[in-house]
Amino acid sequence: GSSALARNAKVVEDVDGKARFVVDDASAAAAAAMKPKAFVAKGQLGAQAPLGFWDPLGYCEGITEMDFKKLRSSEIKHGRLAMMATIGFITPFYAKLPGYLSPSKDIKFEDIPVGITAISKVPAAGWVQILLFAAVCEFGLGPSIQEWKEGQPGDYGRGALGMFGPITDPAKKARSLSAEISNGRLAMAAITGMILQNG
């Protein structure tokens, strides 16, 4: 009867937390086969030599694909900024722009010291321009800052430097993205080290 059916029912829980009852082994096996596969972060780009998959704080334990893509997008964005910061930090040691940084305050580019001491020498109007430029890059003329919701993290479909069109060869794209992730990680470590050493 119905009580025997209830005693034989099994609970099948899906990945997203929803549960349903099945009454026989065949139904339970079919439900298990239909169950979506859990996301595995270890198989994604970025798990490469020498460290392989490195997640010492356990951020990726039980992570969903969308949460992983959000973290990866953030990592790529920070890596890109760190690569620019590293070049910007090193360049003034070897060459400076000619002319004036602020003609009204009679400040030439050559008057600005190298390293982090330059921060205090840039006039307030210069910092406003820098922050406005950063805001335009982040929110303005470019694509959505949440590209990871619809595509791959960090991929705006414009190719290298946003000028050469999308990379259509999957192997080349994977190689390029892996190199960018590695270079970004190195740049984040490099700019941190430069600032600590200079400060």
JSON list of C-alpha atoms in Angstrom, two decimals:
[
{"chain": "A", "resi": 1, "resn": "GLY", "atom": "CA", "xyz": [0.00, 0.00, 0.00]},
{"chain": "A", "resi": 2, "resn": "SER", "atom": "CA", "xyz": [0.93, 3.63, 0.29]},
{"chain": "A", "resi": 3, "resn": "SER", "atom": "CA", "xyz": [2.77, 3.08, 3.60]},
{"chain": "A", "resi": 4, "resn": "ALA", "atom": "CA", "xyz": [5.03, 0.46, 1.99]},
{"chain": "A", "resi": 5, "resn": "LEU", "atom": "CA", "xyz": [5.66, 2.86, -0.90]},
{"chain": "A", "resi": 6, "resn": "ALA", "atom": "CA", "xyz": [6.61, 5.61, 1.54]},
{"chain": "A", "resi": 7, "resn": "ARG", "atom": "CA", "xyz": [8.99, 3.27, 3.40]},
{"chain": "A", "resi": 8, "resn": "ASN", "atom": "CA", "xyz": [10.77, 2.39, 0.13]},
{"chain": "A", "resi": 9, "resn": "ALA", "atom": "CA", "xyz": [11.10, 6.00, -1.04]},
{"chain": "A", "resi": 10, "resn": "LYS", "atom": "CA", "xyz": [14.59, 7.43, -1.30]},
{"chain": "A", "resi": 11, "resn": "VAL", "atom": "CA", "xyz": [15.59, 11.08, -1.18]},
{"chain": "A", "resi": 12, "resn": "VAL", "atom": "CA", "xyz": [17.68, 12.29, -4.11]},
{"chain": "A", "resi": 13, "resn": "GLU", "atom": "CA", "xyz": [19.36, 15.64, -3.53]},
{"chain": "A", "resi": 14, "resn": "ASP", "atom": "CA", "xyz": [20.47, 17.78, -6.47]},
{"chain": "A", "resi": 15, "resn": "VAL", "atom": "CA", "xyz": [23.58, 20.00, -6.49]},
{"chain": "A", "resi": 16, "resn": "ASP", "atom": "CA", "xyz": [21.56, 23.18, -6.05]},
{"chain": "A", "resi": 17, "resn": "GLY", "atom": "CA", "xyz": [20.03, 21.84, -2.83]},
{"chain": "A", "resi": 18, "resn": "LYS", "atom": "CA", "xyz": [16.63, 20.79, -4.17]},
{"chain": "A", "resi": 19, "resn": "ALA", "atom": "CA", "xyz": [15.46, 17.34, -3.08]},
{"chain": "A", "resi": 20, "resn": "ARG", "atom": "CA", "xyz": [12.88, 14.93, -4.47]},
{"chain": "A", "resi": 21, "resn": "PHE", "atom": "CA", "xyz": [11.66, 11.46, -3.64]},
{"chain": "A", "resi": 22, "resn": "VAL", "atom": "CA", "xyz": [12.01, 8.37, -5.82]},
{"chain": "A", "resi": 23, "resn": "VAL", "atom": "CA", "xyz": [10.49, 4.97, -5.02]},
{"chain": "A", "resi": 24, "resn": "ASP", "atom": "CA", "xyz": [12.72, 2.38, -6.69]},
{"chain": "A", "resi": 25, "resn": "ASP", "atom": "CA", "xyz": [16.37, 1.74, -7.47]},
{"chain": "A", "resi": 26, "resn": "ALA", "atom": "CA", "xyz": [15.90, 2.32, -11.21]},
{"chain": "A", "resi": 27, "resn": "SER", "atom": "CA", "xyz": [14.39, 5.76, -10.57]},
{"chain": "A", "resi": 28, "resn": "ALA", "atom": "CA", "xyz": [17.15, 6.57, -8.09]},
{"chain": "A", "resi": 29, "resn": "ALA", "atom": "CA", "xyz": [19.82, 5.55, -10.64]},
{"chain": "A", "resi": 30, "resn": "ALA", "atom": "CA", "xyz": [18.14, 7.61, -13.38]},
{"chain": "A", "resi": 31, "resn": "ALA", "atom": "CA", "xyz": [17.92, 10.63, -11.09]},
{"chain": "A", "resi": 32, "resn": "ALA", "atom": "CA", "xyz": [21.60, 10.26, -10.16]},
{"chain": "A", "resi": 33, "resn": "ALA", "atom": "CA", "xyz": [22.54, 10.13, -13.86]},
{"chain": "A", "resi": 34, "resn": "MET", "atom": "CA", "xyz": [20.59, 13.33, -14.52]},
{"chain": "A", "resi": 35, "resn": "LYS", "atom": "CA", "xyz": [22.19, 15.11, -11.56]},
{"chain": "A", "resi": 36, "resn": "PRO", "atom": "CA", "xyz": [24.37, 17.99, -12.79]},
{"chain": "A", "resi": 37, "resn": "LYS", "atom": "CA", "xyz": [28.09, 17.50, -12.34]},
{"chain": "A", "resi": 38, "resn": "ALA", "atom": "CA", "xyz": [29.71, 19.52, -9.58]},
{"chain": "A", "resi": 39, "resn": "PHE", "atom": "CA", "xyz": [32.09, 22.24, -10.78]},
{"chain": "A", "resi": 40, "resn": "VAL", "atom": "CA", "xyz": [35.77, 21.33, -10.42]},
{"chain": "A", "resi": 41, "resn": "ALA", "atom": "CA", "xyz": [38.06, 24.36, -10.18]},
{"chain": "A", "resi": 42, "resn": "LYS", "atom": "CA", "xyz": [41.25, 22.26, -10.42]},
{"chain": "A", "resi": 43, "resn": "GLY", "atom": "CA", "xyz": [40.69, 21.64, -14.13]},
{"chain": "A", "resi": 44, "resn": "GLN", "atom": "CA", "xyz": [40.45, 25.31, -15.12]},
{"chain": "A", "resi": 45, "resn": "LEU", "atom": "CA", "xyz": [43.06, 27.53, -16.76]},
{"chain": "A", "resi": 46, "resn": "GLY", "atom": "CA", "xyz": [45.61, 28.85, -14.30]},
{"chain": "A", "resi": 47, "resn": "ALA", "atom": "CA", "xyz": [46.46, 25.51, -12.71]},
{"chain": "A", "resi": 48, "resn": "GLN", "atom": "CA", "xyz": [49.98, 25.37, -14.15]},
{"chain": "A", "resi": 49, "resn": "ALA", "atom": "CA", "xyz": [53.59, 24.75, -13.20]},
{"chain": "A", "resi": 50, "resn": "PRO", "atom": "CA", "xyz": [55.32, 25.22, -10.87]},
{"chain": "A", "resi": 51, "resn": "LEU", "atom": "CA", "xyz": [52.50, 25.29, -8.29]},
{"chain": "A", "resi": 52, "resn": "GLY", "atom": "CA", "xyz": [49.73, 23.52, -10.17]},
{"chain": "A", "resi": 53, "resn": "PHE", "atom": "CA", "xyz": [46.36, 24.25, -8.59]},
{"chain": "A", "resi": 54, "resn": "TRP", "atom": "CA", "xyz": [47.07, 26.54, -5.66]},
{"chain": "A", "resi": 55, "resn": "ASP", "atom": "CA", "xyz": [44.28, 27.54, -3.30]},
{"chain": "A", "resi": 56, "resn": "PRO", "atom": "CA", "xyz": [45.84, 27.76, 0.18]},
{"chain": "A", "resi": 57, "resn": "LEU", "atom": "CA", "xyz": [42.83, 29.56, 1.71]},
{"chain": "A", "resi": 58, "resn": "GLY", "atom": "CA", "xyz": [40.29, 27.14, 0.27]},
{"chain": "A", "resi": 59, "resn": "TYR", "atom": "CA", "xyz": [38.25, 29.69, -1.68]},
{"chain": "A", "resi": 60, "resn": "CYS", "atom": "CA", "xyz": [37.47, 27.13, -4.36]},
{"chain": "A", "resi": 61, "resn": "GLU", "atom": "CA", "xyz": [36.16, 24.35, -2.12]},
{"chain": "A", "resi": 62, "resn": "GLY", "atom": "CA", "xyz": [32.59, 23.65, -3.21]},
{"chain": "A", "resi": 63, "resn": "ILE", "atom": "CA", "xyz": [32.56, 26.77, -5.41]},
{"chain": "A", "resi": 64, "resn": "THR", "atom": "CA", "xyz": [30.01, 27.14, -8.19]},
{"chain": "A", "resi": 65, "resn": "GLU", "atom": "CA", "xyz": [31.11, 27.83, -11.75]},
{"chain": "A", "resi": 66, "resn": "MET", "atom": "CA", "xyz": [29.72, 31.39, -11.69]},
{"chain": "A", "resi": 67, "resn": "ASP", "atom": "CA", "xyz": [31.48, 32.22, -8.41]},
{"chain": "A", "resi": 68, "resn": "PHE", "atom": "CA", "xyz": [34.73, 30.82, -9.82]},
{"chain": "A", "resi": 69, "resn": "LYS", "atom": "CA", "xyz": [34.34, 32.90, -13.00]},
{"chain": "A", "resi": 70, "resn": "LYS", "atom": "CA", "xyz": [33.80, 36.02, -10.88]},
{"chain": "A", "resi": 71, "resn": "LEU", "atom": "CA", "xyz": [36.99, 35.34, -8.88]},
{"chain": "A", "resi": 72, "resn": "ARG", "atom": "CA", "xyz": [38.95, 34.55, -12.06]},
{"chain": "A", "resi": 73, "resn": "SER", "atom": "CA", "xyz": [37.72, 37.78, -13.70]},
{"chain": "A", "resi": 74, "resn": "SER", "atom": "CA", "xyz": [38.90, 39.71, -10.65]},
{"chain": "A", "resi": 75, "resn": "GLU", "atom": "CA", "xyz": [42.28, 37.94, -10.73]},
{"chain": "A", "resi": 76, "resn": "ILE", "atom": "CA", "xyz": [42.77, 38.77, -14.43]},
{"chain": "A", "resi": 77, "resn": "LYS", "atom": "CA", "xyz": [41.74, 42.39, -13.92]},
{"chain": "A", "resi": 78, "resn": "HIS", "atom": "CA", "xyz": [44.14, 42.81, -10.97]},
{"chain": "A", "resi": 79, "resn": "GLY", "atom": "CA", "xyz": [46.87, 41.12, -12.99]},
{"chain": "A", "resi": 80, "resn": "ARG", "atom": "CA", "xyz": [46.37, 43.52, -15.90]},
{"chain": "A", "resi": 81, "resn": "LEU", "atom": "CA", "xyz": [46.53, 46.51, -13.57]},
{"chain": "A", "resi": 82, "resn": "ALA", "atom": "CA", "xyz": [49.64, 45.11, -11.90]},
{"chain": "A", "resi": 83, "resn": "MET", "atom": "CA", "xyz": [51.36, 44.65, -15.28]},
{"chain": "A", "resi": 84, "resn": "MET", "atom": "CA", "xyz": [50.68, 48.31, -16.14]},
{"chain": "A", "resi": 85, "resn": "ALA", "atom": "CA", "xyz": [51.72, 49.42, -12.64]},
{"chain": "A", "resi": 86, "resn": "THR", "atom": "CA", "xyz": [55.00, 47.49, -12.87]},
{"chain": "A", "resi": 87, "resn": "ILE", "atom": "CA", "xyz": [55.90, 49.12, -16.18]},
{"chain": "A", "resi": 88, "resn": "GLY", "atom": "CA", "xyz": [54.79, 52.52, -14.86]},
{"chain": "A", "resi": 89, "resn": "PHE", "atom": "CA", "xyz": [56.90, 52.08, -11.75]},
{"chain": "A", "resi": 90, "resn": "ILE", "atom": "CA", "xyz": [60.07, 51.07, -13.62]},
{"chain": "A", "resi": 91, "resn": "THR", "atom": "CA", "xyz": [59.94, 53.46, -16.61]},
{"chain": "A", "resi": 92, "resn": "PRO", "atom": "CA", "xyz": [60.65, 56.77, -14.76]},
{"chain": "A", "resi": 93, "resn": "PHE", "atom": "CA", "xyz": [63.94, 55.34, -13.51]},
{"chain": "A", "resi": 94, "resn": "TYR", "atom": "CA", "xyz": [65.13, 55.33, -17.13]},
{"chain": "A", "resi": 95, "resn": "ALA", "atom": "CA", "xyz": [63.13, 58.00, -18.96]},
{"chain": "A", "resi": 96, "resn": "LYS", "atom": "CA", "xyz": [60.63, 60.77, -18.25]},
{"chain": "A", "resi": 97, "resn": "LEU", "atom": "CA", "xyz": [58.25, 62.69, -20.46]},
{"chain": "A", "resi": 98, "resn": "PRO", "atom": "CA", "xyz": [59.43, 66.12, -21.63]},
{"chain": "A", "resi": 99, "resn": "GLY", "atom": "CA", "xyz": [57.55, 69.27, -20.68]},
{"chain": "A", "resi": 100, "resn": "TYR", "atom": "CA", "xyz": [55.26, 70.17, -17.82]},
{"chain": "A", "resi": 101, "resn": "LEU", "atom": "CA", "xyz": [53.07, 68.00, -15.66]},
{"chain": "A", "resi": 102, "resn": "SER", "atom": "CA", "xyz": [51.37, 71.16, -14.37]},
{"chain": "A", "resi": 103, "resn": "PRO", "atom": "CA", "xyz": [52.18, 74.40, -16.18]},
{"chain": "A", "resi": 104, "resn": "SER", "atom": "CA", "xyz": [50.10, 76.46, -13.74]},
{"chain": "A", "resi": 105, "resn": "LYS", "atom": "CA", "xyz": [52.16, 75.15, -10.79]},
{"chain": "A", "resi": 106, "resn": "ASP", "atom": "CA", "xyz": [55.42, 75.14, -12.78]},
{"chain": "A", "resi": 107, "resn": "ILE", "atom": "CA", "xyz": [55.95, 71.40, -12.20]},
{"chain": "A", "resi": 108, "resn": "LYS", "atom": "CA", "xyz": [57.88, 69.54, -14.92]},
{"chain": "A", "resi": 109, "resn": "PHE", "atom": "CA", "xyz": [57.81, 65.77, -15.36]},
{"chain": "A", "resi": 110, "resn": "GLU", "atom": "CA", "xyz": [61.54, 65.73, -14.60]},
{"chain": "A", "resi": 111, "resn": "ASP", "atom": "CA", "xyz": [60.79, 67.36, -11.20]},
{"chain": "A", "resi": 112, "resn": "ILE", "atom": "CA", "xyz": [58.72, 64.37, -10.08]},
{"chain": "A", "resi": 113, "resn": "PRO", "atom": "CA", "xyz": [60.81, 61.89, -8.05]},
{"chain": "A", "resi": 114, "resn": "VAL", "atom": "CA", "xyz": [60.83, 58.19, -8.89]},
{"chain": "A", "resi": 115, "resn": "GLY", "atom": "CA", "xyz": [59.11, 55.51, -6.83]},
{"chain": "A", "resi": 116, "resn": "ILE", "atom": "CA", "xyz": [56.29, 56.00, -4.37]},
{"chain": "A", "resi": 117, "resn": "THR", "atom": "CA", "xyz": [57.47, 59.46, -3.33]},
{"chain": "A", "resi": 118, "resn": "ALA", "atom": "CA", "xyz": [56.01, 60.67, -6.63]},
{"chain": "A", "resi": 119, "resn": "ILE", "atom": "CA", "xyz": [52.52, 60.17, -5.19]},
{"chain": "A", "resi": 120, "resn": "SER", "atom": "CA", "xyz": [52.81, 63.21, -2.92]},
{"chain": "A", "resi": 121, "resn": "LYS", "atom": "CA", "xyz": [54.18, 65.43, -5.70]},
{"chain": "A", "resi": 122, "resn": "VAL", "atom": "CA", "xyz": [51.32, 65.02, -8.19]},
{"chain": "A", "resi": 123, "resn": "PRO", "atom": "CA", "xyz": [48.84, 67.93, -7.85]},
{"chain": "A", "resi": 124, "resn": "ALA", "atom": "CA", "xyz": [45.24, 67.22, -6.78]},
{"chain": "A", "resi": 125, "resn": "ALA", "atom": "CA", "xyz": [43.95, 68.03, -10.28]},
{"chain": "A", "resi": 126, "resn": "GLY", "atom": "CA", "xyz": [46.25, 65.32, -11.64]},
{"chain": "A", "resi": 127, "resn": "TRP", "atom": "CA", "xyz": [44.75, 62.75, -9.26]},
{"chain": "A", "resi": 128, "resn": "VAL", "atom": "CA", "xyz": [41.24, 63.79, -10.30]},
{"chain": "A", "resi": 129, "resn": "GLN", "atom": "CA", "xyz": [42.20, 63.17, -13.95]},
{"chain": "A", "resi": 130, "resn": "ILE", "atom": "CA", "xyz": [43.72, 59.79, -13.09]},
{"chain": "A", "resi": 131, "resn": "LEU", "atom": "CA", "xyz": [40.62, 58.70, -11.17]},
{"chain": "A", "resi": 132, "resn": "LEU", "atom": "CA", "xyz": [38.28, 59.92, -13.93]},
{"chain": "A", "resi": 133, "resn": "PHE", "atom": "CA", "xyz": [40.30, 58.00, -16.52]},
{"chain": "A", "resi": 134, "resn": "ALA", "atom": "CA", "xyz": [40.11, 54.86, -14.34]},
{"chain": "A", "resi": 135, "resn": "ALA", "atom": "CA", "xyz": [36.34, 55.30, -13.99]},
{"chain": "A", "resi": 136, "resn": "VAL", "atom": "CA", "xyz": [35.92, 55.63, -17.77]},
{"chain": "A", "resi": 137, "resn": "CYS", "atom": "CA", "xyz": [37.97, 52.46, -18.28]},
{"chain": "A", "resi": 138, "resn": "GLU", "atom": "CA", "xyz": [35.96, 50.58, -15.67]},
{"chain": "A", "resi": 139, "resn": "PHE", "atom": "CA", "xyz": [32.43, 51.78, -16.28]},
{"chain": "A", "resi": 140, "resn": "GLY", "atom": "CA", "xyz": [32.33, 53.92, -19.41]},
{"chain": "A", "resi": 141, "resn": "LEU", "atom": "CA", "xyz": [33.29, 53.26, -22.99]},
{"chain": "A", "resi": 142, "resn": "GLY", "atom": "CA", "xyz": [34.27, 49.62, -22.73]},
{"chain": "A", "resi": 143, "resn": "PRO", "atom": "CA", "xyz": [32.22, 46.45, -22.38]},
{"chain": "A", "resi": 144, "resn": "SER", "atom": "CA", "xyz": [30.39, 45.32, -19.26]},
{"chain": "A", "resi": 145, "resn": "ILE", "atom": "CA", "xyz": [32.52, 44.92, -16.17]},
{"chain": "A", "resi": 146, "resn": "GLN", "atom": "CA", "xyz": [30.65, 41.66, -15.56]},
{"chain": "A", "resi": 147, "resn": "GLU", "atom": "CA", "xyz": [31.76, 39.89, -18.74]},
{"chain": "A", "resi": 148, "resn": "TRP", "atom": "CA", "xyz": [32.13, 36.66, -16.77]},
{"chain": "A", "resi": 149, "resn": "LYS", "atom": "CA", "xyz": [28.34, 36.32, -16.52]},
{"chain": "A", "resi": 150, "resn": "GLU", "atom": "CA", "xyz": [27.97, 35.67, -20.24]},
{"chain": "A", "resi": 151, "resn": "GLY", "atom": "CA", "xyz": [31.41, 34.54, -21.42]},
{"chain": "A", "resi": 152, "resn": "GLN", "atom": "CA", "xyz": [34.85, 33.63, -20.24]},
{"chain": "A", "resi": 153, "resn": "PRO", "atom": "CA", "xyz": [36.44, 35.74, -17.48]},
{"chain": "A", "resi": 154, "resn": "GLY", "atom": "CA", "xyz": [38.57, 38.56, -18.86]},
{"chain": "A", "resi": 155, "resn": "ASP", "atom": "CA", "xyz": [37.57, 37.86, -22.47]},
{"chain": "A", "resi": 156, "resn": "TYR", "atom": "CA", "xyz": [36.01, 40.91, -24.09]},
{"chain": "A", "resi": 157, "resn": "GLY", "atom": "CA", "xyz": [36.20, 39.36, -27.56]},
{"chain": "A", "resi": 158, "resn": "ARG", "atom": "CA", "xyz": [38.69, 41.94, -28.85]},
{"chain": "A", "resi": 159, "resn": "GLY", "atom": "CA", "xyz": [41.96, 40.00, -28.83]},
{"chain": "A", "resi": 160, "resn": "ALA", "atom": "CA", "xyz": [45.37, 41.20, -27.69]},
{"chain": "A", "resi": 161, "resn": "LEU", "atom": "CA", "xyz": [45.33, 44.78, -26.39]},
{"chain": "A", "resi": 162, "resn": "GLY", "atom": "CA", "xyz": [41.77, 45.09, -27.67]},
{"chain": "A", "resi": 163, "resn": "MET", "atom": "CA", "xyz": [43.02, 45.93, -31.17]},
{"chain": "A", "resi": 164, "resn": "PHE", "atom": "CA", "xyz": [43.56, 42.74, -33.13]},
{"chain": "A", "resi": 165, "resn": "GLY", "atom": "CA", "xyz": [40.15, 41.07, -33.08]},
{"chain": "A", "resi": 166, "resn": "PRO", "atom": "CA", "xyz": [39.07, 37.95, -31.22]},
{"chain": "A", "resi": 167, "resn": "ILE", "atom": "CA", "xyz": [41.30, 34.87, -31.10]},
{"chain": "A", "resi": 168, "resn": "THR", "atom": "CA", "xyz": [39.32, 32.13, -32.83]},
{"chain": "A", "resi": 169, "resn": "ASP", "atom": "CA", "xyz": [41.72, 29.19, -32.48]},
{"chain": "A", "resi": 170, "resn": "PRO", "atom": "CA", "xyz": [40.78, 27.48, -29.16]},
{"chain": "A", "resi": 171, "resn": "ALA", "atom": "CA", "xyz": [44.32, 26.17, -28.51]},
{"chain": "A", "resi": 172, "resn": "LYS", "atom": "CA", "xyz": [45.90, 29.56, -29.13]},
{"chain": "A", "resi": 173, "resn": "LYS", "atom": "CA", "xyz": [43.24, 31.25, -26.98]},
{"chain": "A", "resi": 174, "resn": "ALA", "atom": "CA", "xyz": [43.86, 28.85, -24.07]},
{"chain": "A", "resi": 175, "resn": "ARG", "atom": "CA", "xyz": [47.64, 29.36, -24.40]},
{"chain": "A", "resi": 176, "resn": "SER", "atom": "CA", "xyz": [47.25, 33.16, -24.47]},
{"chain": "A", "resi": 177, "resn": "LEU", "atom": "CA", "xyz": [44.90, 33.22, -21.47]},
{"chain": "A", "resi": 178, "resn": "SER", "atom": "CA", "xyz": [47.21, 30.92, -19.49]},
{"chain": "A", "resi": 179, "resn": "ALA", "atom": "CA", "xyz": [50.17, 33.20, -20.27]},
{"chain": "A", "resi": 180, "resn": "GLU", "atom": "CA", "xyz": [48.18, 36.27, -19.23]},
{"chain": "A", "resi": 181, "resn": "ILE", "atom": "CA", "xyz": [47.15, 34.68, -15.93]},
{"chain": "A", "resi": 182, "resn": "SER", "atom": "CA", "xyz": [50.79, 33.72, -15.21]},
{"chain": "A", "resi": 183, "resn": "ASN", "atom": "CA", "xyz": [52.15, 37.13, -16.18]},
{"chain": "A", "resi": 184, "resn": "GLY", "atom": "CA", "xyz": [49.47, 38.85, -14.11]},
{"chain": "A", "resi": 185, "resn": "ARG", "atom": "CA", "xyz": [50.33, 36.78, -11.05]},
{"chain": "A", "resi": 186, "resn": "LEU", "atom": "CA", "xyz": [54.01, 37.58, -11.48]},
{"chain": "A", "resi": 187, "resn": "ALA", "atom": "CA", "xyz": [53.24, 41.29, -11.92]},
{"chain": "A", "resi": 188, "resn": "MET", "atom": "CA", "xyz": [51.11, 41.36, -8.75]},
{"chain": "A", "resi": 189, "resn": "ALA", "atom": "CA", "xyz": [54.03, 39.89, -6.80]},
{"chain": "A", "resi": 190, "resn": "ALA", "atom": "CA", "xyz": [56.50, 42.22, -8.57]},
{"chain": "A", "resi": 191, "resn": "ILE", "atom": "CA", "xyz": [54.67, 45.49, -7.91]},
{"chain": "A", "resi": 192, "resn": "THR", "atom": "CA", "xyz": [54.10, 44.50, -4.28]},
{"chain": "A", "resi": 193, "resn": "GLY", "atom": "CA", "xyz": [57.82, 43.79, -3.89]},
{"chain": "A", "resi": 194, "resn": "MET", "atom": "CA", "xyz": [58.82, 47.05, -5.60]},
{"chain": "A", "resi": 195, "resn": "ILE", "atom": "CA", "xyz": [56.57, 49.14, -3.37]},
{"chain": "A", "resi": 196, "resn": "LEU", "atom": "CA", "xyz": [57.75, 47.40, -0.20]},
{"chain": "A", "resi": 197, "resn": "GLN", "atom": "CA", "xyz": [61.39, 47.76, -1.21]},
{"chain": "A", "resi": 198, "resn": "ASN", "atom": "CA", "xyz": [60.95, 51.40, -2.21]},
{"chain": "A", "resi": 199, "resn": "GLY", "atom": "CA", "xyz": [58.91, 52.34, 0.86]}
]
